[in-house]
CSV table of C-alpha atoms in Angstrom, one decimal:
chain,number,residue,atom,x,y,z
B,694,UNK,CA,-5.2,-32.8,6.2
B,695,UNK,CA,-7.3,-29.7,6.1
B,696,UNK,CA,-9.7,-28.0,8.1
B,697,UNK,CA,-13.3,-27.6,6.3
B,698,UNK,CA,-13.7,-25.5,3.3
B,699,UNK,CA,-15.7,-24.4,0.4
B,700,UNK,CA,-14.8,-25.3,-3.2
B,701,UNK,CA,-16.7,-23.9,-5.8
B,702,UNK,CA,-17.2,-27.0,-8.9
B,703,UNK,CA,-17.5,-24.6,-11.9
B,704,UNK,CA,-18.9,-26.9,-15.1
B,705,UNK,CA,-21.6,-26.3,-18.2
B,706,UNK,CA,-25.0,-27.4,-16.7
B,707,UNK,CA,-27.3,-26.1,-14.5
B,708,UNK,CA,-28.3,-26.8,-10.8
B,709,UNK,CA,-27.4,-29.2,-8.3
B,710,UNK,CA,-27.4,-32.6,-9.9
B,711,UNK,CA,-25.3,-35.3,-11.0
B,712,UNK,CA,-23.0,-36.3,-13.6
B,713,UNK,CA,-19.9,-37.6,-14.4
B,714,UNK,CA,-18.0,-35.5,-11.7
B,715,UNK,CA,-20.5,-37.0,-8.9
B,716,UNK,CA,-18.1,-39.5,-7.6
B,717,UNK,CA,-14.7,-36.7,-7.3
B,718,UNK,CA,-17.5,-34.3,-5.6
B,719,UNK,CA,-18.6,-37.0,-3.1
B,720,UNK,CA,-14.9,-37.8,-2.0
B,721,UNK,CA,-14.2,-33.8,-2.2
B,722,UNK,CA,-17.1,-33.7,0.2
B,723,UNK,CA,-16.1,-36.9,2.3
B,724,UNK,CA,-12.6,-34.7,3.1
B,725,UNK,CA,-14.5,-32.0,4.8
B,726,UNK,CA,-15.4,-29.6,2.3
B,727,UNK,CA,-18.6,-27.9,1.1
B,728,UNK,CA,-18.5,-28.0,-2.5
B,729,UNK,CA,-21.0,-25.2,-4.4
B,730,UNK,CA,-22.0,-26.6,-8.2
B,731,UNK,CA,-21.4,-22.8,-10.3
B,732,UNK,CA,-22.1,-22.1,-13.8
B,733,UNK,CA,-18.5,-20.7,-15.7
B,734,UNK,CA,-20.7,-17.3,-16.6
B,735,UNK,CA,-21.4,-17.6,-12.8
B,736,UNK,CA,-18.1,-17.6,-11.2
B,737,UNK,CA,-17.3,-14.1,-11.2
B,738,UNK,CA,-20.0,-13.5,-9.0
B,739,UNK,CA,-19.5,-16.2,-6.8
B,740,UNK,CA,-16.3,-15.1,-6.1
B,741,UNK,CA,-17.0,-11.7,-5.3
B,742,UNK,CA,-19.8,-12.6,-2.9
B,743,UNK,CA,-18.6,-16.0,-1.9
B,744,UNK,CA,-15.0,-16.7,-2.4
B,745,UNK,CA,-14.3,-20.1,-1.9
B,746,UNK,CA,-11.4,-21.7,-0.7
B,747,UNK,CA,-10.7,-23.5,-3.6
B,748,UNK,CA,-12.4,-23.5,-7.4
B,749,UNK,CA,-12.6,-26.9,-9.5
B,750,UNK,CA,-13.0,-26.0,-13.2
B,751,UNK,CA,-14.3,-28.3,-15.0
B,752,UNK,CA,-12.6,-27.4,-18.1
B,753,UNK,CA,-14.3,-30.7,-20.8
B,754,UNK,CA,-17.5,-29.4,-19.5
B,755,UNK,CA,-17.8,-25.5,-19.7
B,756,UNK,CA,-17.5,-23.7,-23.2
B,757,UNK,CA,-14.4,-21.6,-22.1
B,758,UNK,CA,-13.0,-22.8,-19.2
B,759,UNK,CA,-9.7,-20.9,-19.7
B,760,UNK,CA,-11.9,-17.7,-19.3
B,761,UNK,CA,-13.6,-19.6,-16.2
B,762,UNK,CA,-10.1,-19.5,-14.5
B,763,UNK,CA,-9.0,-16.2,-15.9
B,764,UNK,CA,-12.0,-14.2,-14.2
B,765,UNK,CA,-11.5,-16.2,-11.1
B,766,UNK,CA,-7.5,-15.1,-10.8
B,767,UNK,CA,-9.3,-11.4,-12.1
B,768,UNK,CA,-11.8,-11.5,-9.2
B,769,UNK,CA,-9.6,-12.7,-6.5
B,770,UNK,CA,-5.9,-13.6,-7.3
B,771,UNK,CA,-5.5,-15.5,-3.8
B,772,UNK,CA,-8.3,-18.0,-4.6
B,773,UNK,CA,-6.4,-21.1,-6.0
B,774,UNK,CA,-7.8,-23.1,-9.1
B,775,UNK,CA,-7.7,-26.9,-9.9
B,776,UNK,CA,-8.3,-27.2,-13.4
B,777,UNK,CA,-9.5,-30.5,-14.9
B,778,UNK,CA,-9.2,-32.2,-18.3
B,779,UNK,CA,-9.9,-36.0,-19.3
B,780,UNK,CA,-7.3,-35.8,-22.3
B,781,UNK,CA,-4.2,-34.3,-20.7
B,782,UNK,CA,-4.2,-31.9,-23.4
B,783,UNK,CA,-1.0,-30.2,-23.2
B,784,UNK,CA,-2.2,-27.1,-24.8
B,785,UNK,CA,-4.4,-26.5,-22.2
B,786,UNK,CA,-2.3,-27.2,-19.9
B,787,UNK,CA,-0.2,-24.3,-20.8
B,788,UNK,CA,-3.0,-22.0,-20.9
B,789,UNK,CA,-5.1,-23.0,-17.7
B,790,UNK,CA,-1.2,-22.3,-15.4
B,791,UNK,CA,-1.0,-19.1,-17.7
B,792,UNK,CA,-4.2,-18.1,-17.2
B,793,UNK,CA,-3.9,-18.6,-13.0
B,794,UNK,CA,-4.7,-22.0,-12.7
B,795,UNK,CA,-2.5,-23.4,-9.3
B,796,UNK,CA,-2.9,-26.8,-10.4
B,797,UNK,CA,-3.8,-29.2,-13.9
B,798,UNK,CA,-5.3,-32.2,-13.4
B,799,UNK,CA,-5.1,-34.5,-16.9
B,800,UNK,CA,-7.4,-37.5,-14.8
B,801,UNK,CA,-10.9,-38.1,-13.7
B,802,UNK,CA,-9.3,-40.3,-10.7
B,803,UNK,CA,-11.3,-39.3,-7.6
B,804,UNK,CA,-8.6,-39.6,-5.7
B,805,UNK,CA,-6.1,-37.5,-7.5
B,806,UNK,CA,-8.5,-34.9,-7.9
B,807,UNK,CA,-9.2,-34.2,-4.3
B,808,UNK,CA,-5.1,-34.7,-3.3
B,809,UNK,CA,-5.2,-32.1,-5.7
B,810,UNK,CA,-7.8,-29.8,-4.0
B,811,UNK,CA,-6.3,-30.5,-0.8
B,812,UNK,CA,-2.6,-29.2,-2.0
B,813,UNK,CA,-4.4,-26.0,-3.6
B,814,UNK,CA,-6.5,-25.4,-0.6
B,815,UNK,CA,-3.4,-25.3,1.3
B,816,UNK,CA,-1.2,-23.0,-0.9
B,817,UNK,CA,-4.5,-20.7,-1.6
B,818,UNK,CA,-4.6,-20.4,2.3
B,819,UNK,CA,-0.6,-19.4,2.7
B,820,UNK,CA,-1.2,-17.3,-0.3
B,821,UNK,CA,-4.2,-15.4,0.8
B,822,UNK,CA,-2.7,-15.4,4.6
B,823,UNK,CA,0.5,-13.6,3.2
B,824,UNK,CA,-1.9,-10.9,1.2
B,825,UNK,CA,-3.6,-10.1,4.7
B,826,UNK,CA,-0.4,-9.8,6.1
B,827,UNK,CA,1.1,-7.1,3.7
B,828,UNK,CA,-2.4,-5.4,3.7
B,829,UNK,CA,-2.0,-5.3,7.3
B,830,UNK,CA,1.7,-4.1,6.7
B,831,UNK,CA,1.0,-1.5,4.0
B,832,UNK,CA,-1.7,-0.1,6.4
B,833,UNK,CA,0.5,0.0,9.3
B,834,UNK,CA,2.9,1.5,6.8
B,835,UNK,CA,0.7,4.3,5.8
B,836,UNK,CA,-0.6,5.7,8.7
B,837,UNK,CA,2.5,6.3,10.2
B,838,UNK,CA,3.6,7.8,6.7
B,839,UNK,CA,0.4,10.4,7.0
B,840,UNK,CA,1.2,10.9,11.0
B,841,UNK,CA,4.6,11.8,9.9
B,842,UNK,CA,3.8,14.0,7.1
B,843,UNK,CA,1.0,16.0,9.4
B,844,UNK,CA,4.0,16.8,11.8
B,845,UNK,CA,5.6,19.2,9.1
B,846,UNK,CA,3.1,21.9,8.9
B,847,UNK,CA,2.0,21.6,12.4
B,848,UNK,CA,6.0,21.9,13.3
B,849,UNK,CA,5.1,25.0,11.3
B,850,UNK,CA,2.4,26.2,13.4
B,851,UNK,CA,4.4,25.6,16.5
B,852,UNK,CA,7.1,27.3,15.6
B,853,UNK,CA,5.2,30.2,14.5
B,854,UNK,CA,3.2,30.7,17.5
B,855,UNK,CA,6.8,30.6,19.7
B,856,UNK,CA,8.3,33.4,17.5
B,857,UNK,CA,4.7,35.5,18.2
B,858,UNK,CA,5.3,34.9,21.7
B,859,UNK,CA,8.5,36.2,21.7
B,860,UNK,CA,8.4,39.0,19.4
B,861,UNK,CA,4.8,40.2,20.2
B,862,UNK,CA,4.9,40.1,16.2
B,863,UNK,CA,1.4,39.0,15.4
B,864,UNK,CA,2.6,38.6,11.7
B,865,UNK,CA,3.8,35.5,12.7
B,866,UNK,CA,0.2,34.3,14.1
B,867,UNK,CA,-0.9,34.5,10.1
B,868,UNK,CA,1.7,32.3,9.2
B,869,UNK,CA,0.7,29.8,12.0
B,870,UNK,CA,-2.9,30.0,10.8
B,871,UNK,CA,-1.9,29.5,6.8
B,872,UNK,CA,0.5,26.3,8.5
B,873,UNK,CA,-3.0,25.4,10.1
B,874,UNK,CA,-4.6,25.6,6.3
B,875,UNK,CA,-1.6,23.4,4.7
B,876,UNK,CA,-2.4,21.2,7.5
B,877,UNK,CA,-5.9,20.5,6.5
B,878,UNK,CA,-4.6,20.5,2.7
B,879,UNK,CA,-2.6,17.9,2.8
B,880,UNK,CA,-5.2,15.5,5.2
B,881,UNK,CA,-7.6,16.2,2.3
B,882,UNK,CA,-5.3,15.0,0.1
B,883,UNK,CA,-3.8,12.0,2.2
B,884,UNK,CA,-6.9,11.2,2.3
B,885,UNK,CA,-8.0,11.2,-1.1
B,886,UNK,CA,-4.4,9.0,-2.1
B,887,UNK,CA,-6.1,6.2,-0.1
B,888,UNK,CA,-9.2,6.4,-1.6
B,889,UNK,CA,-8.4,6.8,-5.1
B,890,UNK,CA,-6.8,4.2,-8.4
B,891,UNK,CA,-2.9,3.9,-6.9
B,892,UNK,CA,-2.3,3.8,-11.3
B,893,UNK,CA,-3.9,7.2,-11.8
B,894,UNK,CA,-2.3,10.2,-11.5
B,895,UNK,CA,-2.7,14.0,-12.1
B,896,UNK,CA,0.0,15.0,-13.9
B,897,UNK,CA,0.6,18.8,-14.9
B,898,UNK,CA,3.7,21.2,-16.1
B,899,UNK,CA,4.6,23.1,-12.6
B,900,UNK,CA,7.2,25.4,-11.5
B,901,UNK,CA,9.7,23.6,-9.6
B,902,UNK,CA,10.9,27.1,-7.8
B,903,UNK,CA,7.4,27.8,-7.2
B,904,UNK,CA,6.7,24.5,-5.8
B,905,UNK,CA,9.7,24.7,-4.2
B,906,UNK,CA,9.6,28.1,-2.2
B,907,UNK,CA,5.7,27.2,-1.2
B,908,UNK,CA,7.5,23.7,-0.1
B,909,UNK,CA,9.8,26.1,2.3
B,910,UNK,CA,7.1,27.8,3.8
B,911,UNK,CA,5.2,24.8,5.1
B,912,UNK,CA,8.1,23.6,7.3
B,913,UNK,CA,9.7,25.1,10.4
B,914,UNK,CA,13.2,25.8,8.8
B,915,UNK,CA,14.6,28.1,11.5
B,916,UNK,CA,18.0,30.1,10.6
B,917,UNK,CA,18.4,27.7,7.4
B,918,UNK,CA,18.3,29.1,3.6
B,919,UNK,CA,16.7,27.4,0.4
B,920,UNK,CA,18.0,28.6,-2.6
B,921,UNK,CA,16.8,27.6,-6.1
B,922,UNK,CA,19.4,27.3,-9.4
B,923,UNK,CA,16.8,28.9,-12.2
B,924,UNK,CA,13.1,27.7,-12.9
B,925,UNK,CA,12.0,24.4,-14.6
B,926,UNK,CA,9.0,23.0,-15.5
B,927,UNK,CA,8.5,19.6,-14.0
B,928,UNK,CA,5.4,17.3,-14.8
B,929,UNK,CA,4.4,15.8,-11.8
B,930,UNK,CA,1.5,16.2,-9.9
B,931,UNK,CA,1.5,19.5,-8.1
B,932,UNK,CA,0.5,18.1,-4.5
B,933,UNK,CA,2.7,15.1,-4.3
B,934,UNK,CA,5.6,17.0,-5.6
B,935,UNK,CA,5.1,19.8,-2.6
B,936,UNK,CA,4.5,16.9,-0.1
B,937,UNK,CA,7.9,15.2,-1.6
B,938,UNK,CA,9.9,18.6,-1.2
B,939,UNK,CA,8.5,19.0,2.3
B,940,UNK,CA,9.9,16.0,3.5
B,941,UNK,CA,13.2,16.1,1.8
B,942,UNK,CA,13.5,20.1,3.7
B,943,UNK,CA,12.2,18.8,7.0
B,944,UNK,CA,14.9,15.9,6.3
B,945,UNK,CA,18.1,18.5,6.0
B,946,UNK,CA,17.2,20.7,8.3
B,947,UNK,CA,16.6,18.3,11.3
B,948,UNK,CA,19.5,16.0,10.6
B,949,UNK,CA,21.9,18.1,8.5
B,950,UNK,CA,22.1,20.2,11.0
B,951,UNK,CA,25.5,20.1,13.4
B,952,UNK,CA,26.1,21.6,16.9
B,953,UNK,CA,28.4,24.0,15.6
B,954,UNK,CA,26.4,25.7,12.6
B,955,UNK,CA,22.5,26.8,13.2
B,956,UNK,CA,21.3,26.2,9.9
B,957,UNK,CA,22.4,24.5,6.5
B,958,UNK,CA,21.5,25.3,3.0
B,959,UNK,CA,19.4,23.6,0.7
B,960,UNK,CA,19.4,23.9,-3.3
B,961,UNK,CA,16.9,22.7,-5.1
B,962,UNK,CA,17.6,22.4,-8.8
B,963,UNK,CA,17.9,20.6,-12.5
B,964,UNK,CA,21.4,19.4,-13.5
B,965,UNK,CA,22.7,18.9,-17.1
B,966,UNK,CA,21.4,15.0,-17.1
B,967,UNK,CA,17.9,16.2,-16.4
B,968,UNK,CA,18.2,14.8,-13.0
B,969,UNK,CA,16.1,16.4,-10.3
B,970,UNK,CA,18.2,17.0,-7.2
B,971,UNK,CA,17.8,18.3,-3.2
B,972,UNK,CA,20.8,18.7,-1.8
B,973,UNK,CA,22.2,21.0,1.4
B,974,UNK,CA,25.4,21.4,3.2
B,975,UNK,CA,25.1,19.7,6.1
B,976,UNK,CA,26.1,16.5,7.5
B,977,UNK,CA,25.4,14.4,5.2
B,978,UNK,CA,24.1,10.8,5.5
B,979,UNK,CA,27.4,8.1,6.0
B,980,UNK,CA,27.7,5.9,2.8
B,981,UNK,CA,26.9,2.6,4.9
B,982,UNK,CA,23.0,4.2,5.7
B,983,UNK,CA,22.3,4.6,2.2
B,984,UNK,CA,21.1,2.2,0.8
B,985,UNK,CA,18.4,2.2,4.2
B,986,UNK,CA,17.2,5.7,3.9
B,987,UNK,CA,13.9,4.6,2.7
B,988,UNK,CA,13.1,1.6,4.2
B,989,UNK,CA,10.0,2.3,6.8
B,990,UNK,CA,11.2,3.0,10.8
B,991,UNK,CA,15.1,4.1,9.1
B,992,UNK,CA,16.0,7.7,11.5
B,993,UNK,CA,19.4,8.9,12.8
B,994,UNK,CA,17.3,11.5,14.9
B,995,UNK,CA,16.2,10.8,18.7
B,996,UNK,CA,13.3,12.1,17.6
B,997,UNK,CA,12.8,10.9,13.9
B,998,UNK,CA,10.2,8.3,12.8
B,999,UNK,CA,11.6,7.3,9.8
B,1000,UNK,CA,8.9,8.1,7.2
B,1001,UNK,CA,9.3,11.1,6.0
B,1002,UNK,CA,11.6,9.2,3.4
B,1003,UNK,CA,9.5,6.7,2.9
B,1004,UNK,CA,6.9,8.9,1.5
B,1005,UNK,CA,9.6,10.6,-0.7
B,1006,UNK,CA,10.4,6.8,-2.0
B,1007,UNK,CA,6.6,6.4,-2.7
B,1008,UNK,CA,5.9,9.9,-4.3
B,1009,UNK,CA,8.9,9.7,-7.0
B,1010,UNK,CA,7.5,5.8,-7.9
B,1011,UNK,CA,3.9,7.0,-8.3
B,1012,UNK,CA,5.6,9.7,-10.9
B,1013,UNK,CA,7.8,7.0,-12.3
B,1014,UNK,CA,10.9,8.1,-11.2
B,1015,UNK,CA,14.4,6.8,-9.2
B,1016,UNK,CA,15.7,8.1,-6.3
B,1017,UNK,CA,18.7,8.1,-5.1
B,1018,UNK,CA,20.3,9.3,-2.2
B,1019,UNK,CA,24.5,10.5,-2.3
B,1020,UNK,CA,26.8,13.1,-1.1
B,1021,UNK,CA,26.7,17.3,-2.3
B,1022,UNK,CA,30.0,18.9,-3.4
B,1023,UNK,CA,29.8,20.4,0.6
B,1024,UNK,CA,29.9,16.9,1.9
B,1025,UNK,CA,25.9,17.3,2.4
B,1026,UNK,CA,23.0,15.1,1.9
B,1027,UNK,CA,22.2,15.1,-2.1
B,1028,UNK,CA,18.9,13.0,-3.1
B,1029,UNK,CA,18.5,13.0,-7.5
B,1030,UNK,CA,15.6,11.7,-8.9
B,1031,UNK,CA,16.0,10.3,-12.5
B,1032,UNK,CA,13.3,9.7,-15.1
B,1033,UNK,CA,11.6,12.9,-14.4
B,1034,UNK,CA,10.1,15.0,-17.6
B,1035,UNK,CA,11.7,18.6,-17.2
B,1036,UNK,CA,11.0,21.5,-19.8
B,1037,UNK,CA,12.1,25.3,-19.6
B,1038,UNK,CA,10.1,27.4,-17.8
């Protein structure tokens, strides 16, 4: 049924001997695998240097074999468990599934036990084949993200550069070079996201027009405006909120904008509700694309890539917020985010 393996037969005693189990671990061996004898205050360990593809605990021979299983689904939540018990208590039962066991085994049948290490090999396989998948996907998923979100100031630092060489203003070669500095910001901090706890966050009270107009800067904007309604303080972390409002600019300028204007206006602002909103006066986004706007690869521009929303999407979770995209009172593009803590300034 299954290739070769490794199970890991967690019990009480010591070494590599036998016992009552010795018949069960013979026909667990006779089906191909290669079966470790562990310690329970051993199994953490063994699963971080070792992991098996499937763990037998012995739950009538270790002192706390619900604790066994519960550090092995800690350690490594794709590694499936058979947990065994000669007196089908039903008790245990309950906690062993609850505590990550994939499968209960109330018999000392040989037989049963190793169908029963064959079906959890299998599903820990498909489980742990699936987890390498949306690794794979949520890498995939992020590079692109951080290739997208490099674009912005380095749109910046193009567009700079073109308005030096046409106005022999070397003003505008500054600009380029402070683009060229946000650039190497926001790596640093790319960068560090990847690296860091995904559940902690560095929250602070910022100015949301401040934010905002620094926000404006780092993106090639052209002939559009960015106006602000008042000053808020907004906890959030200062970084991510900048990289959030880049996006969202970047996002109304090159696709709210129509042949027939050169520019649209976006207002950035707090309503009554305490809802967070971007908005601008362009296009807008057709009420059929909605509810795709964030999903990864999602662009109505030739030239989009379709993650500049996605990082907005993944920016307002980290902060615990919603997001939401509709329509402005001009017919525009209006994104609220709900859930966010807002103060006076």
């Amino acid at each position: 049924m299954n290739e070769a393996g490794a199970v890991a037969w967690v019990d009480g005693a010591r070494g590599d001997r036998t016992g009552e189990p010795a018949e069960a671990v013979a026909r667990v061996r006779q089906r191909g695998f290669a079966v470790r004898r562990v310690r329970a205050e051993d199994i953490g360990d063994e699963i971080a240097d070792r992991p098996p593809d499937c763990v037998v605990c012995d739950a009538d021979s270790c002192l706390d074999g619900i604790a066994a299983i519960r550090t092995v689904h800690e350690v490594d939540p794709t590694v499936a468990v058979v947990a065994l018990a000669r007196d089908g208590d039903e008790s245990l039962a309950h906690r062993a599934v609850a505590a990550g066991a994939t499968e209960y085994v109330p018999s000392t049948d040989a037989e049963t036990i190793v169908e029963a290490v064959d079906r959890a090999t299998e599903r820990g396989r498909r489980v742990r084949e699936h987890h390498l998948e949306s690794r794979a996907d949520r890498a995939e998923e992020f590079a692109s993200v951080v290739a997208h979100d490099l674009r912005n100031p380095l749109g910046a630092v193009r567009h700079r550069i073109e308005m030096a060489r046409r106005t022999g203003d070397d003003g505008h070669l500054d600009d380029a070079l402070a683009a060229l500095d946000r650039t190497d910001e926001l790596l640093g901090e790319l960068v560090a996201r990847a690296r860091a706890d995904p559940s902690t966050s560095d929250f602070e009270g910022v100015s949301l027009a401040a934010v905002a107009r620094a926000a404006w800067e780092h993106v090639p904007t052209g002939e559009s405006t960015l106006s602000v309604a008042d000053d808020w303080t907004i906890a959030a972390d200062r970084e991510r909120l900048t990289q959030l409002l880049e996006n969202l600019f970047v996002n109304a300028v090159e696709h709210g904008t129509s042949e027939e204007s050169v520019g649209v206006e976006v207002r950035v602002g707090v309503d009554d509700d305490g809802c967070l909103y971007v908005e601008d006066d362009g296009r807008g986004i057709p009420v059929e694309d909605r509810g795709s706007v964030f999903e990864s690869g999602y662009s109505t521009g030739v030239d989009g890539t379709g993650y500049g929303l996605v990082s907005v999407r993944r920016i307002a979770s980290a902060h615990g917020w919603t997001v939401e995209v509709t329509e402005s009172a001009d017919g525009g593009a209006r994104f609220e985010f709900r859930g966010v803590a807002v103060g006076d300034s």
